[in-house]
Amino acid sequence: MASTCLFPQIIRPLQYCNIASFESKNASQHHNSQKAHRNGIKKPKTHRYPSLRGVDAKFRRNHRHALHGTAKALKERKEGKREVA
């Protein structure tokens, strides 16, 4: 970290140089919670059918076959070929 004084020995002693000017200020929550509540803190939006990306491949394959079988059974029940279990 460099000193803000170019020539501390000539112009002024090192103890008077503003060395702490580069250090960042710690975060302050003053007024921020009020600003956040001004328009309301909302829950994150959730989708009806979350993506299956990153889900186990074996589960995804079985899931696809299960959905197909369910759709087929509903179609047969609608046509009257299948009784309600």
Short mmCIF file of C-alpha atoms in Angstrom, two decimals:
data_model
loop_
_atom_site.label_atom_id
_atom_site.label_comp_id
_atom_site.label_asym_id
_atom_site.label_seq_id
_atom_site.Cartn_x
_atom_site.Cartn_y
_atom_site.Cartn_z
CA MET A 1 0.00 0.00 0.00
CA ALA A 2 1.50 3.32 -1.03
CA SER A 3 1.47 6.51 0.97
CA THR A 4 -0.56 9.47 -0.28
CA CYS A 5 2.39 11.81 0.33
CA LEU A 6 4.81 12.10 -2.57
CA PHE A 7 7.70 13.44 -0.50
CA PRO A 8 6.87 12.87 3.16
CA GLN A 9 10.35 13.77 4.38
CA ILE A 10 10.42 17.11 2.56
CA ILE A 11 6.83 18.35 2.75
CA ARG A 12 5.62 16.85 6.02
CA PRO A 13 6.51 13.98 8.33
CA LEU A 14 5.16 10.50 7.58
CA GLN A 15 2.93 10.49 10.64
CA TYR A 16 0.76 13.22 9.09
CA CYS A 17 0.31 11.43 5.76
CA ASN A 18 -3.10 9.91 5.11
CA ILE A 19 -2.01 6.27 4.76
CA ALA A 20 -5.45 4.87 5.61
CA SER A 21 -7.12 6.49 2.59
CA PHE A 22 -6.87 3.26 0.57
CA GLU A 23 -8.49 1.09 3.20
CA SER A 24 -12.14 0.42 2.49
CA LYS A 25 -14.89 1.29 4.92
CA ASN A 26 -16.82 -1.54 6.54
CA ALA A 27 -20.36 -1.96 5.22
CA SER A 28 -23.10 0.01 6.92
CA GLN A 29 -26.75 -1.05 7.04
CA HIS A 30 -28.00 2.37 8.09
CA HIS A 31 -31.05 3.27 5.95
CA ASN A 32 -30.55 0.25 3.66
CA SER A 33 -33.25 -1.88 5.32
CA GLN A 34 -35.68 1.02 5.03
CA LYS A 35 -34.87 1.36 1.33
CA ALA A 36 -35.31 -2.38 0.84
CA HIS A 37 -38.76 -2.37 2.46
CA ARG A 38 -39.92 0.66 0.48
CA ASN A 39 -41.07 -1.51 -2.44
CA GLY A 40 -41.41 -4.60 -0.28
CA ILE A 41 -39.06 -7.52 0.08
CA LYS A 42 -40.42 -10.10 -2.34
CA LYS A 43 -39.87 -13.84 -2.46
CA PRO A 44 -37.88 -15.10 -5.45
CA LYS A 45 -40.05 -16.09 -8.39
CA THR A 46 -40.46 -19.84 -8.73
CA HIS A 47 -41.30 -21.64 -11.94
CA ARG A 48 -44.11 -24.17 -12.19
CA TYR A 49 -41.88 -26.87 -13.62
CA PRO A 50 -38.28 -26.48 -12.49
CA SER A 51 -35.58 -27.52 -14.93
CA LEU A 52 -34.30 -31.09 -14.72
CA ARG A 53 -30.84 -29.95 -15.79
CA GLY A 54 -28.24 -31.45 -13.53
CA VAL A 55 -30.58 -34.21 -12.31
CA ASP A 56 -29.45 -37.85 -12.32
CA ALA A 57 -29.67 -39.33 -15.83
CA LYS A 58 -31.20 -42.60 -14.60
CA PHE A 59 -33.96 -40.70 -12.83
CA ARG A 60 -34.64 -38.56 -15.90
CA ARG A 61 -35.02 -41.63 -18.14
CA ASN A 62 -37.41 -43.31 -15.72
CA HIS A 63 -39.32 -40.05 -15.28
CA ARG A 64 -39.81 -39.76 -19.04
CA HIS A 65 -41.19 -43.32 -19.27
CA ALA A 66 -43.43 -42.77 -16.24
CA LEU A 67 -44.92 -39.60 -17.75
CA HIS A 68 -45.54 -41.40 -21.04
CA GLY A 69 -47.27 -44.30 -19.25
CA THR A 70 -49.44 -41.92 -17.22
CA ALA A 71 -50.53 -40.03 -20.34
CA LYS A 72 -51.30 -43.34 -22.09
CA ALA A 73 -53.39 -44.58 -19.11
CA LEU A 74 -55.35 -41.31 -18.95
CA LYS A 75 -56.07 -41.50 -22.66
CA GLU A 76 -57.30 -45.12 -22.37
CA ARG A 77 -59.48 -44.26 -19.38
CA LYS A 78 -60.99 -41.34 -21.29
CA GLU A 79 -61.83 -43.64 -24.22
CA GLY A 80 -63.37 -46.21 -21.85
CA LYS A 81 -60.85 -48.98 -22.53
CA ARG A 82 -59.48 -48.96 -18.99
CA GLU A 83 -61.23 -49.14 -15.62
CA VAL A 84 -60.38 -46.84 -12.74
CA ALA A 85 -58.11 -48.67 -10.31
#
